[in-house]
Amino acid sequence: MYEIWLAMNIVYEIALGIWPLLALLLSVWVALLVAARGRLGARQVRQALLLGALVAVALFFSVPTLTQSSLSNMGYWVDWANLLAIALGLGALAAVFSVPLLGLAGGRK
Amino acid sequence: MKRDKPTTHRAPQGAPTRRAWLTGAAGASAAAGLGLQPTAAQAARQATQAHIVIAGSGLAGIAVAHRLQGLLDGAKITIIDAKQVHNYQPGYTLVASGVWPVDKVIDSNASLQPAGVQWLREMVAEFDPAANTVVTAGGQRIRYDYLVVAVGTHQDWAQIEGMDTKAIGQDGLASVYPSSDAAVATWAAMDRFRQKGGQAVMTLPATPLKCAGAPLKMTFMVRDRLAQAGTLGKSQVTFYSALPNVFGVKAVNDNVLERWQALGVQVQYTQKLKAIDIGARRATFVNPEGAATEVPYDFIHVVPPMRAPDAVKNSDLAWKEGPMAAGGWLEVDKDTLQHRRYKNVFGLGDINGTPRGKTAATVKKSAPIVAQHLADVIAGRAPGEKFDGYTSCPLIVREGSAMLIEFDYEGRLTPSLPMIEPLQESYFAWLMKVRLLKPAYMAVLKGRV
């Protein structure tokens, strides 16, 4: 349990360091959701999931390099599991963010 | 003699304030949701009018101040330290090996002080525990009811003849320890060295050290930088230890030595750096028999011998006998971190004369224990929880990979999560070191974890 609490605090501190960017992204996302209301459906969700999956795949291969390491430094299964979790988590965020964008791009249902 | 007056607007002894009730209720709800329900004794803040002085405003001093605020209602807390800049010292090795820019390790100390805590911007010059008083460099006498000593270490550069910390960065001279500026200068020296290669000399003194993994990390990194630059073939990295080993935990020591053997890093034992001729790039080592060896170098990483700051070393708070007496370290019980003779005094962080533990991770584990013990003593209870000496060292083995080593007083490896292999080099440990540990440090500093 302590480790969960620690992990939550780490995420909180990281967010605290970039909160203006996060606030901006959240505002943009909410504005996009409002603008796209009435244009969102299952199709946009499917497209967003596909986009999120593509982002996750891209991140899976690029996150080590972006953190001054490389795939050759993957030592054991804990490394792969963490990399997968990071890629899937950020991919999911990308999917959520893209839903209203896809709604706007696709026109009225 | 100045006697600080108690603060006003206090609740009667034993009666929680409305704020305490609200804080407790909110905290309990959140904790319950997380499965972190505190005990009944911890949930309510304890009313007290005690004056608690905290000497030192590094991670330990600020973290324990936050913790005490959470446990005590009405206490007057004073932090004494002249330091204006708060340095994230665990990041120094990253700066010194060219991984991080220096701004990642520098914060304003003013911005980190807990609200409601008095910050006296002076250094402690003298401890007088018999009179429950500290004396500042400016001559102020501050009385306390309880004292937390968190003044860190003194780097005893004077023990190395010819050493000049201002020359770090020049003539191949490097050291990660003195400051963030020295870390920057160390990277400049290492960067120049790796272009041509040559003889790298890495040193380790025989005294207790803060971050005893740093000399090993710097050795791994200088070897890695040489390999990256293509100059490893015409270079030799040699580690001169003043001890019969390179690290105090046997399993780690053996693992590091195996790695160094594979990497071509040589090791010389029981060789203590006695003197250095910076301009001539020559270091003099002595063995226990007093025989001196002069070693030429192109790059040298110097680790200073360490001891307690004079204010502690020269006071009655220091160990008077035993292995910690020579360094004047704080005489605390290793299990409770309470002073062995002055029961209203506790030690936290690098100053403690304990078998191991001079890292930020030690503070992470021990700050809540010290705060709780101090609250216990105020309430008339004996300190209960035992500190196991937890220490952690994310040991960088090259750029992009590290080992996440955690251990206790006994030198047993104690990984926080069962799936972590302490001696397995890994990307995850590297990611923790470069991206996650500073946020964790900030959470510790704020008394949350």
Tab-separated table of N, CA, C and O in Angstrom, chain B residues 273-373:
chain	number	residue	atom	x	y	z
B	273	LEU	N	44.045	8.459	-0.184
B	273	LEU	CA	44.574	9.674	-0.825
B	273	LEU	C	45.090	10.622	0.255
B	273	LEU	O	44.324	11.097	1.092
B	274	LYS	N	46.390	10.872	0.195
B	274	LYS	CA	47.020	11.711	1.227
B	274	LYS	C	47.264	13.123	0.708
B	274	LYS	O	47.110	14.101	1.450
B	275	ALA	N	47.660	13.209	-0.557
B	275	ALA	CA	48.025	14.525	-1.100
B	275	ALA	C	47.795	14.551	-2.599
B	275	ALA	O	47.711	13.495	-3.246
B	276	ILE	N	47.665	15.756	-3.101
B	276	ILE	CA	47.472	15.908	-4.540
B	276	ILE	C	48.221	17.145	-5.007
B	276	ILE	O	48.219	18.186	-4.337
B	277	ASP	N	48.906	16.992	-6.151
B	277	ASP	CA	49.550	18.132	-6.796
B	277	ASP	C	48.726	18.421	-8.042
B	277	ASP	O	48.886	17.744	-9.079
B	278	ILE	N	47.844	19.378	-7.939
B	278	ILE	CA	46.847	19.596	-8.984
B	278	ILE	C	47.512	19.991	-10.306
B	278	ILE	O	47.178	19.443	-11.365
B	279	GLY	N	48.451	20.912	-10.245
B	279	GLY	CA	49.108	21.390	-11.467
B	279	GLY	C	49.896	20.288	-12.158
B	279	GLY	O	49.897	20.183	-13.390
B	280	ALA	N	50.553	19.461	-11.365
B	280	ALA	CA	51.373	18.382	-11.933
B	280	ALA	C	50.561	17.124	-12.203
B	280	ALA	O	51.088	16.149	-12.771
B	281	ARG	N	49.308	17.113	-11.806
B	281	ARG	CA	48.415	15.953	-11.964
B	281	ARG	C	49.045	14.692	-11.368
B	281	ARG	O	49.191	13.657	-12.035
B	282	ARG	N	49.405	14.791	-10.114
B	282	ARG	CA	49.957	13.633	-9.403
B	282	ARG	C	49.254	13.507	-8.048
B	282	ARG	O	49.095	14.495	-7.331
B	283	ALA	N	48.856	12.278	-7.743
B	283	ALA	CA	48.206	12.002	-6.451
B	283	ALA	C	49.095	11.093	-5.626
B	283	ALA	O	49.782	10.229	-6.178
B	284	THR	N	49.099	11.327	-4.316
B	284	THR	CA	49.906	10.477	-3.434
B	284	THR	C	48.982	9.682	-2.518
B	284	THR	O	48.137	10.252	-1.823
B	285	PHE	N	49.146	8.382	-2.550
B	285	PHE	CA	48.352	7.482	-1.702
B	285	PHE	C	49.262	6.853	-0.657
B	285	PHE	O	50.451	6.632	-0.915
B	286	VAL	N	48.695	6.567	0.503
B	286	VAL	CA	49.446	5.856	1.534
B	286	VAL	C	48.659	4.611	1.943
B	286	VAL	O	47.425	4.618	1.961
B	287	ASN	N	49.411	3.569	2.274
B	287	ASN	CA	48.763	2.352	2.764
B	287	ASN	C	48.788	2.360	4.297
B	287	ASN	O	49.378	3.272	4.904
B	288	PRO	N	48.173	1.393	4.961
B	288	PRO	CA	48.115	1.413	6.434
B	288	PRO	C	49.492	1.386	7.105
B	288	PRO	O	49.636	1.830	8.240
B	289	GLU	N	50.486	0.887	6.388
B	289	GLU	CA	51.843	0.857	6.957
B	289	GLU	C	52.557	2.191	6.770
B	289	GLU	O	53.678	2.373	7.253
B	290	GLY	N	51.953	3.091	6.050
B	290	GLY	CA	52.543	4.414	5.849
B	290	GLY	C	53.356	4.558	4.582
B	290	GLY	O	53.902	5.625	4.298
B	291	ALA	N	53.425	3.477	3.788
B	291	ALA	CA	54.186	3.553	2.543
B	291	ALA	C	53.413	4.394	1.523
B	291	ALA	O	52.221	4.172	1.308
B	292	ALA	N	54.103	5.336	0.907
B	292	ALA	CA	53.450	6.258	-0.035
B	292	ALA	C	53.691	5.823	-1.476
B	292	ALA	O	54.770	5.308	-1.808
B	293	THR	N	52.671	6.027	-2.307
B	293	THR	CA	52.789	5.744	-3.738
B	293	THR	C	52.312	6.977	-4.502
B	293	THR	O	51.222	7.481	-4.236
B	294	GLU	N	53.134	7.429	-5.435
B	294	GLU	CA	52.727	8.593	-6.231
B	294	GLU	C	52.136	8.100	-7.546
B	294	GLU	O	52.741	7.243	-8.217
B	295	VAL	N	50.974	8.597	-7.877
B	295	VAL	CA	50.253	8.108	-9.059
B	295	VAL	C	49.967	9.274	-10.001
B	295	VAL	O	49.269	10.228	-9.619
B	296	PRO	N	50.483	9.217	-11.229
B	296	PRO	CA	50.125	10.254	-12.205
B	296	PRO	C	48.730	9.992	-12.762
B	296	PRO	O	48.286	8.838	-12.814
B	297	TYR	N	48.042	11.038	-13.155
B	297	TYR	CA	46.693	10.855	-13.694
B	297	TYR	C	46.409	11.928	-14.752
B	297	TYR	O	47.061	12.982	-14.796
B	298	ASP	N	45.424	11.624	-15.575
B	298	ASP	CA	44.886	12.631	-16.491
B	298	ASP	C	43.558	13.164	-15.972
B	298	ASP	O	43.154	14.278	-16.283
B	299	PHE	N	42.894	12.315	-15.207
B	299	PHE	CA	41.594	12.687	-14.617
B	299	PHE	C	41.525	12.043	-13.239
B	299	PHE	O	41.871	10.869	-13.086
B	300	ILE	N	41.110	12.812	-12.240
B	300	ILE	CA	40.968	12.233	-10.905
B	300	ILE	C	39.634	12.672	-10.308
B	300	ILE	O	39.247	13.848	-10.409
B	301	HIS	N	38.922	11.717	-9.745
B	301	HIS	CA	37.695	12.036	-9.004
B	301	HIS	C	37.994	11.850	-7.521
B	301	HIS	O	38.273	10.733	-7.069
B	302	VAL	N	37.950	12.947	-6.793
B	302	VAL	CA	38.335	12.938	-5.379
B	302	VAL	C	37.089	12.919	-4.497
B	302	VAL	O	36.174	13.735	-4.671
B	303	VAL	N	37.072	11.986	-3.575
B	303	VAL	CA	35.978	11.914	-2.595
B	303	VAL	C	36.543	12.322	-1.234
B	303	VAL	O	37.512	11.708	-0.761
B	304	PRO	N	35.972	13.354	-0.629
B	304	PRO	CA	36.558	13.856	0.620
B	304	PRO	C	36.250	12.947	1.811
B	304	PRO	O	35.170	12.354	1.881
B	305	PRO	N	37.164	12.854	2.757
B	305	PRO	CA	36.807	12.233	4.036
B	305	PRO	C	35.685	13.075	4.667
B	305	PRO	O	35.624	14.283	4.442
B	306	MET	N	34.827	12.438	5.415
B	306	MET	CA	33.710	13.185	6.012
B	306	MET	C	33.657	12.964	7.515
B	306	MET	O	34.077	11.909	8.008
B	307	ARG	N	33.124	13.964	8.187
B	307	ARG	CA	32.930	13.891	9.638
B	307	ARG	C	31.743	14.773	9.984
B	307	ARG	O	31.157	15.422	9.108
B	308	ALA	N	31.434	14.834	11.269
B	308	ALA	CA	30.343	15.711	11.699
B	308	ALA	C	30.810	17.159	11.640
B	308	ALA	O	31.998	17.449	11.835
B	309	PRO	N	29.902	18.085	11.374
B	309	PRO	CA	30.258	19.503	11.456
B	309	PRO	C	30.763	19.844	12.864
B	309	PRO	O	30.376	19.189	13.853
B	310	ASP	N	31.598	20.872	12.945
B	310	ASP	CA	32.233	21.225	14.225
B	310	ASP	C	31.214	21.417	15.352
B	310	ASP	O	31.483	21.047	16.496
B	311	ALA	N	30.067	22.013	15.030
B	311	ALA	CA	29.096	22.318	16.083
B	311	ALA	C	28.664	21.058	16.823
B	311	ALA	O	28.427	21.088	18.043
B	312	VAL	N	28.569	19.953	16.093
B	312	VAL	CA	28.213	18.680	16.731
B	312	VAL	C	29.458	18.000	17.281
B	312	VAL	O	29.478	17.541	18.437
B	313	LYS	N	30.501	17.958	16.481
B	313	LYS	CA	31.729	17.240	16.870
B	313	LYS	C	32.290	17.771	18.188
B	313	LYS	O	32.790	17.008	19.020
B	314	ASN	N	32.206	19.079	18.365
B	314	ASN	CA	32.782	19.687	19.569
B	314	ASN	C	31.800	19.765	20.738
B	314	ASN	O	32.109	20.369	21.767
B	315	SER	N	30.634	19.194	20.563
B	315	SER	CA	29.612	19.300	21.610
B	315	SER	C	29.481	17.990	22.375
B	315	SER	O	30.068	16.960	21.998
B	316	ASP	N	28.668	18.016	23.400
B	316	ASP	CA	28.423	16.804	24.186
B	316	ASP	C	27.436	15.869	23.484
B	316	ASP	O	27.114	14.807	24.004
B	317	LEU	N	26.970	16.271	22.309
B	317	LEU	CA	26.048	15.419	21.560
B	317	LEU	C	26.780	14.329	20.785
B	317	LEU	O	26.180	13.358	20.336
B	318	ALA	N	28.098	14.512	20.617
B	318	ALA	CA	28.868	13.575	19.788
B	318	ALA	C	29.178	12.294	20.562
B	318	ALA	O	29.225	12.284	21.793
B	319	TRP	N	29.395	11.228	19.793
B	319	TRP	CA	29.876	9.979	20.395
B	319	TRP	C	31.195	10.254	21.102
B	319	TRP	O	32.072	10.959	20.567
B	320	LYS	N	31.360	9.700	22.281
B	320	LYS	CA	32.604	9.885	23.033
B	320	LYS	C	33.538	8.688	22.892
B	320	LYS	O	34.716	8.768	23.213
B	321	GLU	N	32.974	7.563	22.488
B	321	GLU	CA	33.785	6.358	22.297
B	321	GLU	C	33.150	5.510	21.207
B	321	GLU	O	32.011	5.758	20.800
B	322	GLY	N	33.923	4.541	20.726
B	322	GLY	CA	33.407	3.662	19.677
B	322	GLY	C	33.811	4.163	18.301
B	322	GLY	O	34.484	5.188	18.163
B	323	PRO	N	33.368	3.432	17.270
B	323	PRO	CA	33.828	3.731	15.905
B	323	PRO	C	33.364	5.083	15.362
B	323	PRO	O	33.944	5.590	14.418
B	324	MET	N	32.315	5.662	15.944
B	324	MET	CA	31.784	6.934	15.441
B	324	MET	C	32.376	8.146	16.171
B	324	MET	O	32.075	9.287	15.821
B	325	ALA	N	33.197	7.880	17.183
B	325	ALA	CA	33.715	8.997	17.986
B	325	ALA	C	34.719	9.852	17.215
B	325	ALA	O	34.732	11.077	17.338
B	326	ALA	N	35.550	9.193	16.394
B	326	ALA	CA	36.586	9.944	15.675
B	326	ALA	C	35.978	11.005	14.771
B	326	ALA	O	36.527	12.104	14.621
B	327	GLY	N	34.855	10.679	14.155
B	327	GLY	CA	34.193	11.647	13.266
B	327	GLY	C	33.273	12.596	14.000
B	327	GLY	O	32.711	13.504	13.387
B	328	GLY	N	33.097	12.377	15.301
B	328	GLY	CA	32.223	13.255	16.080
B	328	GLY	C	30.758	13.159	15.694
B	328	GLY	O	29.991	14.110	15.877
B	329	TRP	N	30.353	11.986	15.189
B	329	TRP	CA	28.957	11.825	14.744
B	329	TRP	C	28.004	11.840	15.933
B	329	TRP	O	28.391	11.569	17.070
B	330	LEU	N	26.751	12.122	15.658
B	330	LEU	CA	25.735	12.261	16.699
B	330	LEU	C	25.463	10.915	17.386
B	330	LEU	O	25.213	9.909	16.710
B	331	GLU	N	25.467	10.939	18.698
B	331	GLU	CA	25.308	9.701	19.461
B	331	GLU	C	23.827	9.371	19.617
B	331	GLU	O	23.200	9.718	20.623
B	332	VAL	N	23.295	8.714	18.610
B	332	VAL	CA	21.889	8.316	18.683
B	332	VAL	C	21.775	6.806	18.783
B	332	VAL	O	22.658	6.070	18.348
B	333	ASP	N	20.667	6.369	19.357
B	333	ASP	CA	20.331	4.951	19.354
B	333	ASP	C	19.929	4.586	17.926
B	333	ASP	O	19.082	5.254	17.327
B	334	LYS	N	20.527	3.541	17.362
B	334	LYS	CA	20.291	3.258	15.945
B	334	LYS	C	18.857	2.817	15.664
B	334	LYS	O	18.383	2.937	14.539
B	335	ASP	N	18.168	2.321	16.669
B	335	ASP	CA	16.798	1.844	16.468
B	335	ASP	C	15.765	2.963	16.562
B	335	ASP	O	14.780	2.978	15.835
B	336	THR	N	15.981	3.893	17.499
B	336	THR	CA	14.983	4.948	17.708
B	336	THR	C	15.419	6.301	17.161
B	336	THR	O	14.602	7.203	17.006
B	337	LEU	N	16.721	6.466	16.906
B	337	LEU	CA	17.322	7.727	16.470
B	337	LEU	C	17.185	8.817	17.536
B	337	LEU	O	17.308	10.009	17.256
B	338	GLN	N	16.915	8.378	18.745
B	338	GLN	CA	16.900	9.285	19.902
B	338	GLN	C	18.316	9.343	20.476
B	338	GLN	O	19.029	8.329	20.483
B	339	HIS	N	18.723	10.536	20.932
B	339	HIS	CA	20.054	10.646	21.524
B	339	HIS	C	20.146	9.718	22.719
B	339	HIS	O	19.191	9.575	23.490
B	340	ARG	N	21.319	9.070	22.881
B	340	ARG	CA	21.433	8.069	23.937
B	340	ARG	C	21.497	8.673	25.331
B	340	ARG	O	21.137	8.035	26.312
B	341	ARG	N	21.912	9.930	25.428
B	341	ARG	CA	22.022	10.550	26.755
B	341	ARG	C	21.045	11.709	26.947
B	341	ARG	O	20.579	11.954	28.047
B	342	TYR	N	20.754	12.425	25.904
B	342	TYR	CA	19.804	13.542	25.981
B	342	TYR	C	18.504	13.110	25.300
B	342	TYR	O	18.402	13.109	24.072
B	343	LYS	N	17.535	12.732	26.115
B	343	LYS	CA	16.339	12.084	25.578
B	343	LYS	C	15.408	13.048	24.843
B	343	LYS	O	14.453	12.605	24.196
B	344	ASN	N	15.647	14.351	24.952
B	344	ASN	CA	14.832	15.312	24.198
B	344	ASN	C	15.510	15.706	22.889
B	344	ASN	O	15.123	16.673	22.243
B	345	VAL	N	16.516	14.940	22.501
B	345	VAL	CA	17.248	15.226	21.259
B	345	VAL	C	17.149	14.007	20.332
B	345	VAL	O	17.340	12.869	20.766
B	346	PHE	N	16.863	14.296	19.066
B	346	PHE	CA	16.826	13.245	18.047
B	346	PHE	C	17.760	13.630	16.901
B	346	PHE	O	18.050	14.808	16.699
B	347	GLY	N	18.197	12.646	16.171
B	347	GLY	CA	19.044	12.892	15.005
B	347	GLY	C	18.376	12.379	13.748
B	347	GLY	O	17.652	11.375	13.785
B	348	LEU	N	18.617	13.060	12.647
B	348	LEU	CA	18.000	12.647	11.391
B	348	LEU	C	18.942	12.938	10.230
B	348	LEU	O	19.497	14.038	10.130
B	349	GLY	N	19.107	11.963	9.375
B	349	GLY	CA	19.915	12.162	8.165
B	349	GLY	C	21.379	11.844	8.369
B	349	GLY	O	21.759	11.031	9.214
B	350	ASP	N	22.203	12.529	7.589
B	350	ASP	CA	23.621	12.169	7.483
B	350	ASP	C	24.401	12.327	8.782
B	350	ASP	O	25.439	11.704	8.957
B	351	ILE	N	23.943	13.161	9.698
B	351	ILE	CA	24.703	13.437	10.918
B	351	ILE	C	24.713	12.263	11.884
B	351	ILE	O	25.593	12.155	12.743
B	352	ASN	N	23.774	11.349	11.719
B	352	ASN	CA	23.628	10.276	12.703
B	352	ASN	C	24.830	9.321	12.720
B	352	ASN	O	25.285	8.865	11.659
B	353	GLY	N	25.287	9.015	13.903
B	353	GLY	CA	26.363	8.050	14.069
B	353	GLY	C	25.798	6.650	14.163
B	353	GLY	O	25.876	5.995	15.203
B	354	THR	N	25.246	6.189	13.061
B	354	THR	CA	24.642	4.855	12.977
B	354	THR	C	25.473	4.006	12.019
B	354	THR	O	26.274	4.542	11.246
B	355	PRO	N	25.271	2.685	12.033
B	355	PRO	CA	26.149	1.832	11.213
B	355	PRO	C	26.105	2.138	9.720
B	355	PRO	O	27.084	2.007	9.026
B	356	ARG	N	24.929	2.501	9.211
B	356	ARG	CA	24.802	2.832	7.787
B	356	ARG	C	23.750	3.916	7.647
B	356	ARG	O	23.023	4.219	8.574
B	357	GLY	N	23.647	4.444	6.429
B	357	GLY	CA	22.490	5.268	6.119
B	357	GLY	C	22.766	6.749	6.050
B	357	GLY	O	22.443	7.484	6.983
B	358	LYS	N	23.385	7.183	4.983
B	358	LYS	CA	23.540	8.620	4.760
B	358	LYS	C	23.079	8.920	3.339
B	358	LYS	O	23.849	9.315	2.465
B	359	THR	N	21.774	8.689	3.119
B	359	THR	CA	21.197	8.962	1.801
B	359	THR	C	19.819	9.588	1.991
B	359	THR	O	19.248	9.558	3.086
B	360	ALA	N	19.287	10.125	0.882
B	360	ALA	CA	17.931	10.677	0.930
B	360	ALA	C	16.914	9.582	1.254
B	360	ALA	O	15.917	9.835	1.930
B	361	ALA	N	17.192	8.369	0.780
B	361	ALA	CA	16.266	7.264	1.047
B	361	ALA	C	16.207	6.947	2.532
B	361	ALA	O	15.150	6.558	3.055
B	362	THR	N	17.335	7.123	3.223
B	362	THR	CA	17.342	6.919	4.669
B	362	THR	C	16.399	7.908	5.340
B	362	THR	O	15.658	7.563	6.263
B	363	VAL	N	16.418	9.144	4.860
B	363	VAL	CA	15.535	10.173	5.417
B	363	VAL	C	14.075	9.833	5.120
B	363	VAL	O	13.198	10.006	5.968
B	364	LYS	N	13.831	9.332	3.907
B	364	LYS	CA	12.449	8.964	3.544
B	364	LYS	C	11.863	8.011	4.580
B	364	LYS	O	10.729	8.191	5.021
B	365	LYS	N	12.640	7.023	4.969
B	365	LYS	CA	12.129	6.015	5.895
B	365	LYS	C	12.176	6.497	7.352
B	365	LYS	O	11.310	6.128	8.153
B	366	SER	N	13.182	7.302	7.692
B	366	SER	CA	13.375	7.618	9.113
B	366	SER	C	12.691	8.903	9.569
B	366	SER	O	12.412	9.042	10.769
B	367	ALA	N	12.414	9.837	8.660
B	367	ALA	CA	11.787	11.103	9.089
B	367	ALA	C	10.433	10.868	9.768
B	367	ALA	O	10.167	11.431	10.844
B	368	PRO	N	9.547	10.017	9.196
B	368	PRO	CA	8.282	9.771	9.908
B	368	PRO	C	8.485	9.098	11.256
B	368	PRO	O	7.732	9.359	12.199
B	369	ILE	N	9.509	8.260	11.354
B	369	ILE	CA	9.769	7.567	12.619
B	369	ILE	C	10.252	8.558	13.673
B	369	ILE	O	9.779	8.550	14.821
B	370	VAL	N	11.179	9.429	13.283
B	370	VAL	CA	11.680	10.427	14.239
B	370	VAL	C	10.556	11.357	14.682
B	370	VAL	O	10.414	11.666	15.875
B	371	ALA	N	9.737	11.798	13.732
B	371	ALA	CA	8.632	12.698	14.089
B	371	ALA	C	7.681	12.007	15.071
B	371	ALA	O	7.259	12.599	16.076
B	372	GLN	N	7.356	10.749	14.798
B	372	GLN	CA	6.444	10.018	15.683
B	372	GLN	C	7.076	9.811	17.054
B	372	GLN	O	6.416	9.968	18.087
B	373	HIS	N	8.369	9.477	17.061
B	373	HIS	CA	9.052	9.272	18.341
B	373	HIS	C	9.089	10.557	19.160
B	373	HIS	O	8.915	10.533	20.389
